[in-house]
Coordinates of C-alpha atoms and ligand atoms in Angstrom, one line a residue:
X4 CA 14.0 -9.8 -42.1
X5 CA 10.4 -10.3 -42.3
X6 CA 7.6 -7.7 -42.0
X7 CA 4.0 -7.7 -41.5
X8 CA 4.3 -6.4 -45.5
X9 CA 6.3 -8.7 -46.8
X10 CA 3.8 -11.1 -47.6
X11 CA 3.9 -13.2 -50.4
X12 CA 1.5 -11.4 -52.7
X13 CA 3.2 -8.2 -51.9
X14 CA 4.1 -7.1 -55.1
X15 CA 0.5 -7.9 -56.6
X16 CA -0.5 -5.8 -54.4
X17 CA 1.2 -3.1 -55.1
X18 CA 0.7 -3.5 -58.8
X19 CA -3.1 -2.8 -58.5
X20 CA -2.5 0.1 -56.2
X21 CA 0.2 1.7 -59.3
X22 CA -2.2 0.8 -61.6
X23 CA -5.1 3.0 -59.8
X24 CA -2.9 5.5 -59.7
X25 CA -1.2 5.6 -63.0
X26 CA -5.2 5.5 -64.4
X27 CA -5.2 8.7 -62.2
X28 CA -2.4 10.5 -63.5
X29 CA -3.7 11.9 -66.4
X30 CA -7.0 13.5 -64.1
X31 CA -4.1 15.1 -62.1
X32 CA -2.1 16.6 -64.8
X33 CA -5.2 18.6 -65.6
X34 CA -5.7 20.0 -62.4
X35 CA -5.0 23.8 -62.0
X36 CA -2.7 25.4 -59.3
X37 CA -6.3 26.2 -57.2
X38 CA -6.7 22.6 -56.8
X39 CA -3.0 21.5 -56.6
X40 CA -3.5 24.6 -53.4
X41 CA -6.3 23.0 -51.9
X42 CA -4.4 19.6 -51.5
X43 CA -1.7 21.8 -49.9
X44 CA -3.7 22.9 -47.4
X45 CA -5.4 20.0 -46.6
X46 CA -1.5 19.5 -45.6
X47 CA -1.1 22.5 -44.1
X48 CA -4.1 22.3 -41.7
X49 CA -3.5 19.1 -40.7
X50 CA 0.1 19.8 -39.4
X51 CA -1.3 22.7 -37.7
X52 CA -3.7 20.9 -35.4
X53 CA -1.6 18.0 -35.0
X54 CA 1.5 19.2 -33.9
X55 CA 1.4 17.6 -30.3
X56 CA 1.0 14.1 -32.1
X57 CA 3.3 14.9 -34.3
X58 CA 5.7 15.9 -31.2
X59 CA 4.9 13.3 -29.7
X60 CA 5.8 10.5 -32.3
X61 CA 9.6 12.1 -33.1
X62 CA 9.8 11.5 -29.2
X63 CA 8.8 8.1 -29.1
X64 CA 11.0 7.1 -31.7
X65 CA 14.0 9.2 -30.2
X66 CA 13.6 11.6 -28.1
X67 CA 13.8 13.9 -30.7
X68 CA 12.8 17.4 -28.0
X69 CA 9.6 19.2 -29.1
X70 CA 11.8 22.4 -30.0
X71 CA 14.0 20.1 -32.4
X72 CA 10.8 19.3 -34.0
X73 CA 9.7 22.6 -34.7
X74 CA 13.2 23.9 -35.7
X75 CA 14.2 20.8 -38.3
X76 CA 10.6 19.1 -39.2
X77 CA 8.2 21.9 -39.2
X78 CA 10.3 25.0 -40.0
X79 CA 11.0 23.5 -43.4
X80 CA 7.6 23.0 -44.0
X81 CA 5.6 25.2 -43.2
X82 CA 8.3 27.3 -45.2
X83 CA 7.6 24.9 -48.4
X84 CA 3.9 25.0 -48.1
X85 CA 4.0 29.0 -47.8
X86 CA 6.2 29.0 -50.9
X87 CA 4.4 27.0 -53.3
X88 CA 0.9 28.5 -52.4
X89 CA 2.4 32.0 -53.2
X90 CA 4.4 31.1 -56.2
X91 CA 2.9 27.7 -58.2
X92 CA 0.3 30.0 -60.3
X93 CA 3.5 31.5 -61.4
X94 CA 5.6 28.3 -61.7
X95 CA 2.8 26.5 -63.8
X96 CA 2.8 29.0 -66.4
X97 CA 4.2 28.8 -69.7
X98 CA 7.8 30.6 -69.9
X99 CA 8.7 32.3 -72.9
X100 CA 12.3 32.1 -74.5
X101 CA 13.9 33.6 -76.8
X102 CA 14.2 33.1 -80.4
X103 CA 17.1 33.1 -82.6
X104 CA 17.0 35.1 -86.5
X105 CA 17.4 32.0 -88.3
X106 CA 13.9 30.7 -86.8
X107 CA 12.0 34.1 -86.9
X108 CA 8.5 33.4 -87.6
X109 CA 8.6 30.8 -84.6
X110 CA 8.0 30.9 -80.7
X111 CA 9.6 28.9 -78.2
X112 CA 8.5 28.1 -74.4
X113 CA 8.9 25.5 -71.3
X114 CA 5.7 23.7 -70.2
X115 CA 5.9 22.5 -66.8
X116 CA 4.2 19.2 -66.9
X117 CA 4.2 16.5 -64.2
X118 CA 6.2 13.3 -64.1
X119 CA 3.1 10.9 -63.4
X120 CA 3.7 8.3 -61.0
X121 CA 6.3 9.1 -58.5
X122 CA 7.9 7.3 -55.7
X123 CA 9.0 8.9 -52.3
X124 CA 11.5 7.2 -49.9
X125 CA 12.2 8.9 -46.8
X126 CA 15.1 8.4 -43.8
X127 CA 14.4 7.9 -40.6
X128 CA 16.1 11.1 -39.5
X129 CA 13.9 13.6 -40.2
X130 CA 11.3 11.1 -41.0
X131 CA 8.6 13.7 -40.7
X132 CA 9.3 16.4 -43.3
X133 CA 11.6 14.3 -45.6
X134 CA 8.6 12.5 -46.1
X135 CA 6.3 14.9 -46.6
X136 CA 8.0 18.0 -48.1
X137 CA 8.9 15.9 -51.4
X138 CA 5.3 15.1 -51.4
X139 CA 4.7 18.5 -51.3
X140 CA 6.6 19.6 -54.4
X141 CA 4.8 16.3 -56.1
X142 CA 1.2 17.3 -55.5
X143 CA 2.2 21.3 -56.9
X144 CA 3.8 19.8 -59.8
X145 CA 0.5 17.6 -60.8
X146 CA 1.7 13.9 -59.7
X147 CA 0.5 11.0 -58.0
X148 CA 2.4 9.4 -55.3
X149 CA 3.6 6.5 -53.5
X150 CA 5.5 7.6 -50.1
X151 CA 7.5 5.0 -48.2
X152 CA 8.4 5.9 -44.8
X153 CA 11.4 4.8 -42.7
X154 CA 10.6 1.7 -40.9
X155 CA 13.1 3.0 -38.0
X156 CA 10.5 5.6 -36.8
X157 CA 7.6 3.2 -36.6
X158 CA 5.2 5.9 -34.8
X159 CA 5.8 8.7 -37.2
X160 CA 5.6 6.8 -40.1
X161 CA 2.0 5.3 -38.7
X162 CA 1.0 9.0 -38.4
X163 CA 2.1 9.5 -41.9
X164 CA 0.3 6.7 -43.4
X165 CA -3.1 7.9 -41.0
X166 CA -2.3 11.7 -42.1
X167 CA -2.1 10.9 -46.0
X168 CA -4.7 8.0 -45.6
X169 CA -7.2 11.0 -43.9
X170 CA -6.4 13.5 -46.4
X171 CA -6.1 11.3 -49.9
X172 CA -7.8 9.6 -52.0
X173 CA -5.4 6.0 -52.8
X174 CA -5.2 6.6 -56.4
X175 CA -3.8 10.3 -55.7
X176 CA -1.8 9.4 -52.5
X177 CA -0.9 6.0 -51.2
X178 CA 1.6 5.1 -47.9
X179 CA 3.2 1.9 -47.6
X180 CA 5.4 1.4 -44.3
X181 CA 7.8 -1.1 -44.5
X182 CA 11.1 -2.3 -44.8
X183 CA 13.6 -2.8 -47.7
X184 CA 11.8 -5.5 -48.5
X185 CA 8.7 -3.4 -49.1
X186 CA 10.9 -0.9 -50.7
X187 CA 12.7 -3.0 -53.4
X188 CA 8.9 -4.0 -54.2
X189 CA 8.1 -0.5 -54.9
X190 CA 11.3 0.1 -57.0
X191 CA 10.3 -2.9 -59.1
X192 CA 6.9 -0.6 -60.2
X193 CA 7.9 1.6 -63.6
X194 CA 7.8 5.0 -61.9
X195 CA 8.1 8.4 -63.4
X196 CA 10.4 9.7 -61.0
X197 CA 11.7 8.6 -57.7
X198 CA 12.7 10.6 -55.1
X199 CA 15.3 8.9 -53.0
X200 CA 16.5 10.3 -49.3
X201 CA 19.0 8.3 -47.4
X202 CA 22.4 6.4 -47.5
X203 CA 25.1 6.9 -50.5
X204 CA 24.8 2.7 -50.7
X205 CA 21.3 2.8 -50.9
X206 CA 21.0 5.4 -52.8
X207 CA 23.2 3.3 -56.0
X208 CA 20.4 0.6 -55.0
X209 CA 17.7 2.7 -56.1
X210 CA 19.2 4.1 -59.1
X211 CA 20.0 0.8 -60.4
X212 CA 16.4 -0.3 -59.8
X213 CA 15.5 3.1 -61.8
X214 CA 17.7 2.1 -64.8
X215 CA 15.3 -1.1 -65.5
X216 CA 12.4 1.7 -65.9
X217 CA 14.4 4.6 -67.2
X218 CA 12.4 6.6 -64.8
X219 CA 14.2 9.7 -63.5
X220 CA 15.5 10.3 -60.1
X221 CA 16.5 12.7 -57.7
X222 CA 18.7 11.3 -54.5
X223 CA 19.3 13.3 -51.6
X224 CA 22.3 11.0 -49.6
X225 CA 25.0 11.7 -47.6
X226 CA 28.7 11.6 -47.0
X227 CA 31.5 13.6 -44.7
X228 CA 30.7 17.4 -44.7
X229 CA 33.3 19.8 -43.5
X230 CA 34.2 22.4 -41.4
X231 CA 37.1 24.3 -42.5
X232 CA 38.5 27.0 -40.1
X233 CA 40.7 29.2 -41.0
X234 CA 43.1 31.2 -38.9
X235 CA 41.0 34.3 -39.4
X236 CA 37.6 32.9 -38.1
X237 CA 35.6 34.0 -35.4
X238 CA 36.6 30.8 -33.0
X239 CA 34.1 31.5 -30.4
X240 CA 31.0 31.7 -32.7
X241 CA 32.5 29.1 -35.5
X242 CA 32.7 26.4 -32.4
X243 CA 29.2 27.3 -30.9
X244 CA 27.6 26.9 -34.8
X245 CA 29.3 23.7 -35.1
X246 CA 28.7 22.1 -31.6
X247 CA 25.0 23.1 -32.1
X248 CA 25.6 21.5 -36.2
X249 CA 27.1 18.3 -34.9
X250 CA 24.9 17.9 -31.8
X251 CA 21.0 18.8 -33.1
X252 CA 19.1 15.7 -33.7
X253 CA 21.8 13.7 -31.9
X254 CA 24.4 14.4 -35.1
X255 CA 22.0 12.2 -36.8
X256 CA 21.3 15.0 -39.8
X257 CA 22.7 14.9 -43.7
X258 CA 24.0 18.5 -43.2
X259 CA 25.6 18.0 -40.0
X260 CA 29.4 18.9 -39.7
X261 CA 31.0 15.6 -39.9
X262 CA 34.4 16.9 -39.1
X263 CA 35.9 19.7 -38.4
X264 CA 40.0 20.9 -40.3
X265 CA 40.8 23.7 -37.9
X266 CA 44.1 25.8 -38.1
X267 CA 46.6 24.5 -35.8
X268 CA 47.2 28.3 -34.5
X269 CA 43.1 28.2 -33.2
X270 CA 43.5 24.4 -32.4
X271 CA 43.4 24.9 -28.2
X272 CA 40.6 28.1 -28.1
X273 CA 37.9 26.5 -30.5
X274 CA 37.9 22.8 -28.9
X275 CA 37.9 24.8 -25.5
X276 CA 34.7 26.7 -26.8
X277 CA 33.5 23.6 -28.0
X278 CA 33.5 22.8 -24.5
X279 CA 31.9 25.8 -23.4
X280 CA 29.4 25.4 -25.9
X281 CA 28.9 21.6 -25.1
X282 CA 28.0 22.9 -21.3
X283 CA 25.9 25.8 -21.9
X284 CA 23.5 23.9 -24.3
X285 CA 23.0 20.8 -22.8
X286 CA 24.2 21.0 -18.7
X287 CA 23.9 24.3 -18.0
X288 CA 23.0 23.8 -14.6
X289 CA 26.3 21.6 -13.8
X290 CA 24.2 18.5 -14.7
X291 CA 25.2 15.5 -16.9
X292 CA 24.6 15.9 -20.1
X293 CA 22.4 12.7 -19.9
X294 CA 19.8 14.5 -17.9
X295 CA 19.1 17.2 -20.1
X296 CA 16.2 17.1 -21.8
X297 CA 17.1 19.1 -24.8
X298 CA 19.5 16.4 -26.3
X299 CA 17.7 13.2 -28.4
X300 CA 19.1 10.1 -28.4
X301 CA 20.8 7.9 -31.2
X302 CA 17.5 5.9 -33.1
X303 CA 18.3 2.3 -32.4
X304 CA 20.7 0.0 -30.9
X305 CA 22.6 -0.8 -34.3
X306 CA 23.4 2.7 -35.1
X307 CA 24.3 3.0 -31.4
X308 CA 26.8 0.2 -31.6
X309 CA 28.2 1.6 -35.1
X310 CA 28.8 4.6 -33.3
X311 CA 30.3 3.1 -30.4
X312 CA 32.8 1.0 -32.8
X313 CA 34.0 3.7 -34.9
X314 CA 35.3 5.7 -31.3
X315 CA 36.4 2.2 -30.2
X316 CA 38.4 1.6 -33.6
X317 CA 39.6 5.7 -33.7
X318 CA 41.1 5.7 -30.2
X319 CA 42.6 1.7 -30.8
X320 CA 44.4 3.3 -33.9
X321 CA 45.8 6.3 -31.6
X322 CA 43.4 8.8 -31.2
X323 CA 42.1 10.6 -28.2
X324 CA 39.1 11.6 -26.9
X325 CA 39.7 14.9 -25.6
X326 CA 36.0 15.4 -24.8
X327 CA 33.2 14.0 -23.6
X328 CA 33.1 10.2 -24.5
X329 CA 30.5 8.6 -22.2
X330 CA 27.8 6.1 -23.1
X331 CA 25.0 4.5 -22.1
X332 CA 23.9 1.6 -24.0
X333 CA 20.6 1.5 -22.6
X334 CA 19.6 4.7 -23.2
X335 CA 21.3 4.9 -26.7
X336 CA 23.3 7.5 -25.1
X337 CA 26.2 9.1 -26.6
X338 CA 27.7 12.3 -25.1
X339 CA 28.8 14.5 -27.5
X340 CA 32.7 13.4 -28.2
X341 CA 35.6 15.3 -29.6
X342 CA 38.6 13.1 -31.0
X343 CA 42.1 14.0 -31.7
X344 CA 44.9 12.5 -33.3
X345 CA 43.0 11.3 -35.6
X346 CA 44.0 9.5 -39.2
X347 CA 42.9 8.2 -42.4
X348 CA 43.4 4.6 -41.5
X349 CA 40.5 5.3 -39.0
X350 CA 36.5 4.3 -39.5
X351 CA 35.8 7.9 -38.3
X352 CA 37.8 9.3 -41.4
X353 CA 36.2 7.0 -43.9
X354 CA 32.6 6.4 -43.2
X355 CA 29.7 9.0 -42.5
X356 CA 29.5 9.5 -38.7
X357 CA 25.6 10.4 -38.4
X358 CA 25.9 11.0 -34.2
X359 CA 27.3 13.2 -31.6
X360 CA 31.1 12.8 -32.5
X361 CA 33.4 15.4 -34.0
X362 CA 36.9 14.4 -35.0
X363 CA 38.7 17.5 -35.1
X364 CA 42.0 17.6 -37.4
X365 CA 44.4 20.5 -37.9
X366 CA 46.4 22.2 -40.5
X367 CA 49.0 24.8 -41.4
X368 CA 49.2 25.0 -45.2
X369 CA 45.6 25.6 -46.5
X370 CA 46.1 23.4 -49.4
X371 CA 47.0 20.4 -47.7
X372 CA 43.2 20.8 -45.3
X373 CA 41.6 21.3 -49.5
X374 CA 43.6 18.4 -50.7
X375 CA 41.9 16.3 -47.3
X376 CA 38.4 17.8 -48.6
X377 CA 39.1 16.9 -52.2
X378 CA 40.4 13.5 -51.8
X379 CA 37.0 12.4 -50.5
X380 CA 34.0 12.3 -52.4
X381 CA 31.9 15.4 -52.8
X382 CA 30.3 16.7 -50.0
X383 CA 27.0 17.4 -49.3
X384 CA 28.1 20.8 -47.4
X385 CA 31.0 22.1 -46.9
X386 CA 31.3 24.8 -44.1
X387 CA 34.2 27.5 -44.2
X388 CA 34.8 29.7 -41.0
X389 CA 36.6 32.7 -42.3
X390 CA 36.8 36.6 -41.6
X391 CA 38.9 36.7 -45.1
X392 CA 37.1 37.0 -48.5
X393 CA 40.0 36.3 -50.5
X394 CA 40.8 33.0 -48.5
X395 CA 37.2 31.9 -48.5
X396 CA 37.0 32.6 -52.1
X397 CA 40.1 30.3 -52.5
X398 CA 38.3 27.9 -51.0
X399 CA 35.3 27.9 -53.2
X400 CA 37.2 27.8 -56.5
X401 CA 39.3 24.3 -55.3
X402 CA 36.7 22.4 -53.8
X403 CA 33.4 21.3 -55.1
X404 CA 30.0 20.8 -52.7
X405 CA 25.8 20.6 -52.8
X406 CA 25.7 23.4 -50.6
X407 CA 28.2 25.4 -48.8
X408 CA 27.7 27.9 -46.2
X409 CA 30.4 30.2 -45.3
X410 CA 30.2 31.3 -40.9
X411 CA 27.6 29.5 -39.9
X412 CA 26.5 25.7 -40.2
X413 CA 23.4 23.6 -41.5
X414 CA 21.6 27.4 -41.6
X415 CA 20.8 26.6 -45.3
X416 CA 18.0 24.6 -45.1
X417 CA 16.0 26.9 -43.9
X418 CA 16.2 29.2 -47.4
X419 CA 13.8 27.6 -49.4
X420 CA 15.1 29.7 -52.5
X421 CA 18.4 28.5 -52.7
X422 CA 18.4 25.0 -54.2
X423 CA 19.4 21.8 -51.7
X424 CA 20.9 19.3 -52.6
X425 CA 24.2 17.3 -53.0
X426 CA 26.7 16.4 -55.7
X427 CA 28.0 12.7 -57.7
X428 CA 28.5 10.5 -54.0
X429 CA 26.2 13.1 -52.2
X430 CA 23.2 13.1 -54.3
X431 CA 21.8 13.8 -57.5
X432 CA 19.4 16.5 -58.4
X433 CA 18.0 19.4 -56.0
X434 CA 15.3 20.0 -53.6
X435 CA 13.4 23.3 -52.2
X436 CA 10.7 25.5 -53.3
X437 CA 11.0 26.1 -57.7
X438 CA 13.7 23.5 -57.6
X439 CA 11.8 20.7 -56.2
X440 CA 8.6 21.5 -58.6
X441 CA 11.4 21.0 -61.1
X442 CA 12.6 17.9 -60.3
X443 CA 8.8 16.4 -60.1
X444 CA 8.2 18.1 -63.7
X445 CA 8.9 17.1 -67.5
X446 CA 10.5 20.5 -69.0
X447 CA 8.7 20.1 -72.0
X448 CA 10.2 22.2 -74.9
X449 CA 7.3 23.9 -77.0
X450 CA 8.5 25.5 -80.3
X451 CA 5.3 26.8 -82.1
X452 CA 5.5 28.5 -85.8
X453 CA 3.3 31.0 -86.6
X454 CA 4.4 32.6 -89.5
X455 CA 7.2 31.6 -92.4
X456 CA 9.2 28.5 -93.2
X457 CA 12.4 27.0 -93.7
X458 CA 11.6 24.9 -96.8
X459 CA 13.9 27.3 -99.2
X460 CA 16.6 24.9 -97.5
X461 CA 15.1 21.6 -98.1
X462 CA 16.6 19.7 -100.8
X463 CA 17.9 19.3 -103.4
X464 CA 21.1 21.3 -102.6
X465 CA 21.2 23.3 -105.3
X466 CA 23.8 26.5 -105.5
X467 CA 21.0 29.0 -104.3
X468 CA 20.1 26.8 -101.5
X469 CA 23.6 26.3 -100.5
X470 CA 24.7 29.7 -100.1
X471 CA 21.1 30.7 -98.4
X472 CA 22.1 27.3 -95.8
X473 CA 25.6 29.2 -95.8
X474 CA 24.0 32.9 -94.9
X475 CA 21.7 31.6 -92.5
X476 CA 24.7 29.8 -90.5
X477 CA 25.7 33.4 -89.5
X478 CA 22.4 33.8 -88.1
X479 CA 21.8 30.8 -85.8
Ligands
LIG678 P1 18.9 4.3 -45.6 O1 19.5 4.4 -46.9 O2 19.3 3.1 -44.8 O3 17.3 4.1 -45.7 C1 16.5 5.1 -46.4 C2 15.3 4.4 -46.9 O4 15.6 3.4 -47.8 C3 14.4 3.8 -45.8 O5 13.1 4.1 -46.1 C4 14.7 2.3 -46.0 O6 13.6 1.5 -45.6 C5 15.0 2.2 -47.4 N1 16.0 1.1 -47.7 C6 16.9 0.6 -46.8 N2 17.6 -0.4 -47.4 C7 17.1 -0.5 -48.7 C8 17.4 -1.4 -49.8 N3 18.4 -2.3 -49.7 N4 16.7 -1.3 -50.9 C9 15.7 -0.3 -51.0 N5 15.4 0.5 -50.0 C10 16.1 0.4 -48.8 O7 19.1 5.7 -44.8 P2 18.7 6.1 -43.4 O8 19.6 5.3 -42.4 O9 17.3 6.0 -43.2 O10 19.1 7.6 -43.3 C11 20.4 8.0 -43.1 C12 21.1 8.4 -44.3 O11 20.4 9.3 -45.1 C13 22.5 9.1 -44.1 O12 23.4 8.7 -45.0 C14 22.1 10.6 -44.3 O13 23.2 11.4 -44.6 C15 21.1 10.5 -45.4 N6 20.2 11.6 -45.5 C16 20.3 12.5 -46.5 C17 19.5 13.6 -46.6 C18 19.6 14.6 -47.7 O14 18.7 15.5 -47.7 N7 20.6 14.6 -48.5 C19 18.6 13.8 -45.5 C20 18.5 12.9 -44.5 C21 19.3 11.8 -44.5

């Protein structure tokens, strides 16, 4: 496919712009956390007074409703950029450790120090703040950046590059829009760090490309996160956290219950109050759910056909569709769908679903719903509905996740102290607050001696310096 940016001298282009910006780098390592504060805030302001346009552009690209904005693209960041400016003074100074007996005489402590050049690519899901937040954690931790928008959400990624173009100097900040081909470009550049967000294949694309540099990388991806339901759980509330999970943004969001292991015992009530749920959010008036103007739509017409072939292949192979299951291809229309009945041999139990669907599977034995989890890869969340610490406890012992939340769904995201992120399949290093200044820093080791040696060890080994090597061993 060709772009407007995949011109020929593409890549010489991009090498001047990395080379303004890795002359830069240094300049920004020095700045202090009152300037790396003012750059926030140029952030800040500018989301504040254009958060119509900003609005506006998620519902161009998909009907993403004003509300959805504010809850999944601005919520996050406003709660980033309220974090860092209270806590980077803190974050930038030197911490102390300890010291052991054998080195008295020495101090030891971490310097925060910033990668250099760093890459951003961003999804086209929440193409607002997953471009932007990472930037955010990039400018506290002293960096210069490149940010590559998704070329799936042409109008907010043409904000983006007019936001950061507005507010940035190019050898600080740079935006280049484009497609894979621009982004393979980029990932030829020797980067510091790269901060991936998007697909599990991709993601091994990027990594690969980060191997050539040996820059370092942090990948946010995706992957099938559960729900598991015990017989305990609160069925009405469980089923109206995951019908809001699986239906916000269309089901097109990392975190998003991808299916659902309910006991068979609470089988019938939760997909009824999925139902109920279904109505009340999006037709509660009696209308269809197409009318509602509180439900986006699925981005583009490939991810729309995906969908519509993983139901087609689920229900060919013996499933059922024991809700919704109405489309519109012209509208990229997909009602929020329960299936039943459904298997490993089917798409919908092997691939990520990213839209409105839930398959919903049962069980009787908990460990044969853990051995389902754990024969997949990791999840990026896993979800456990339970009134019953010990069970839920069981749970959390035998499986392994980036983030799990136990009765409620997705709510994690919005805790910008606990670190985000997924595991192996689901992603590579964390996100949020201290943990994404980490990921954009070098935790530089500083041991410092001010007083005494170690040179009555040195050699030659005689017996005096043996047994001192043997006394100190007690003390290291
Ligand atoms: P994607 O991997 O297709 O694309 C992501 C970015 O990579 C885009 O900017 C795209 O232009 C670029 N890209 C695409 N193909 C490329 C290639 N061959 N080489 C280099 N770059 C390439 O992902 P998407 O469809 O935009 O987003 C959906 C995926 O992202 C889902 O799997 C979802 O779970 C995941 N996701 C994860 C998180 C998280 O925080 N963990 C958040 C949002 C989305």
């Amino acid at each position: 496919m060709t772009t407007p940016f995949a011109k020929p001298d593409l890549r010489s282009d991009l090498q001047t712009a990395f080379d303004t910006q890795h002359r830069q780098a240094p300049q920004m390592a020095l700045t202090t956390a009152d300037q790396r504060i003012e750059r926030i805030r140029r952030i800040q302001t500018w989301v504040i007074t254009n958060e119509s346009a900003i609005q506006k552009a998620l519902y161009d690209d998909f009907r993403k409703p004003a509300s959805e904005v504010s809850i999944g693209e601005l919520m996050p960041l406003h709660a980033e950029i309220k974090h860092i400016i209270q806590h980077l003074k803190q974050w930038m100074k030197a911490q102390p450790l300890p010291t052991p007996l054998a080195l008295l005489g020495t101090k030891s402590y971490i310097r925060y120090e910033p990668k250099g050049n760093v890459l951003i690519i961003a999804p086209w899901n929440y193409p607002f703040v997953l471009a932007i937040k990472p930037l955010l954690s990039a400018i506290a931790a002293g960096n210069v950046a490149m940010v590559k928008p998704s070329e799936l959400t042409p109008h907010t990624s043409g904000l983006i590059k007019r936001m950061l173009t507005d507010l940035f100097l190019p050898e600080e900040v740079m935006v280049f829009e484009g497609d894979a081909d621009v982004a393979q470009s980029l990932l030829a550049l020797p980067f510091n760090h790269i901060f991936f967000t998007g697909s599990s294949a991709v993601g091994r694309i990027v990594m690969a490309a980060a191997a050539t540099h040996l820059a370092s990388v942090t990948l946010e991806l995706g992957g099938k996160s559960p729900a598991l339901i015990d017989a305990s759980a609160n069925v009405k509330l469980a089923a109206a956290q995951v019908a809001w999970g699986k239906c916000l943004n269309n089901g097109q969001t990392c975190i998003a219950p991808d299916y659902v292991l309910v006991h068979e015992s609470i089988k019938q009530p939760f997909v009824q109050a999925l139902q109920a749920n279904v109505t009340a959010m999006y037709s509660p008036d009696g209308k269809p759910v197409d009318t509602s103007d509180s439900y986006a739509r699925i981005v583009n017409t490939q991810h729309f056909e995906r969908i519509r072939a993983l139901i087609d292949d689920a229900v060919a192979k013996g499933a059922t569709v024991t809700l919704g299951g109405n489309l519109n291809a012209g509208q990229k229309f997909i009602e929020p769908t329960v299936l039943e009945g459904v298997t490993d041999t089917m798409r919908v139990m092997q691939e990520e679903i990213f839209g409105p669907v839930l398959p919903v599977l049962t069980y009787t034995n908990l460990d044969d719903a853990l051995q389902i989890i754990n024969q997949r890869e990791k999840p990026l969340a896993l979800y456990i509905q339970s009134r019953n610490r010990q069970t839920t406890q069981y749970i959390l012992d035998r499986t392994s996740a980036g983030n799990t939340v136990v009765n409620d769904t997705m709510v994690h995201f919005g805790n910008i102290e606990l670190p985000f992120g997924g595991v192996n399949h689901s992603g590579l290093g964390k996100s949020n607050g201290f943990f994404g200044f980490q990921a954009f820093s070098n935790q530089r080791g500083i041991m410092q001696r001010e007083f005494g040696t170690l040179k009555f060890i040195y050699p030659p080994y005689t017996d005096k310096v043996k047994k001192l090597i043997k006394y100190i061993l007690k003390y290291v």
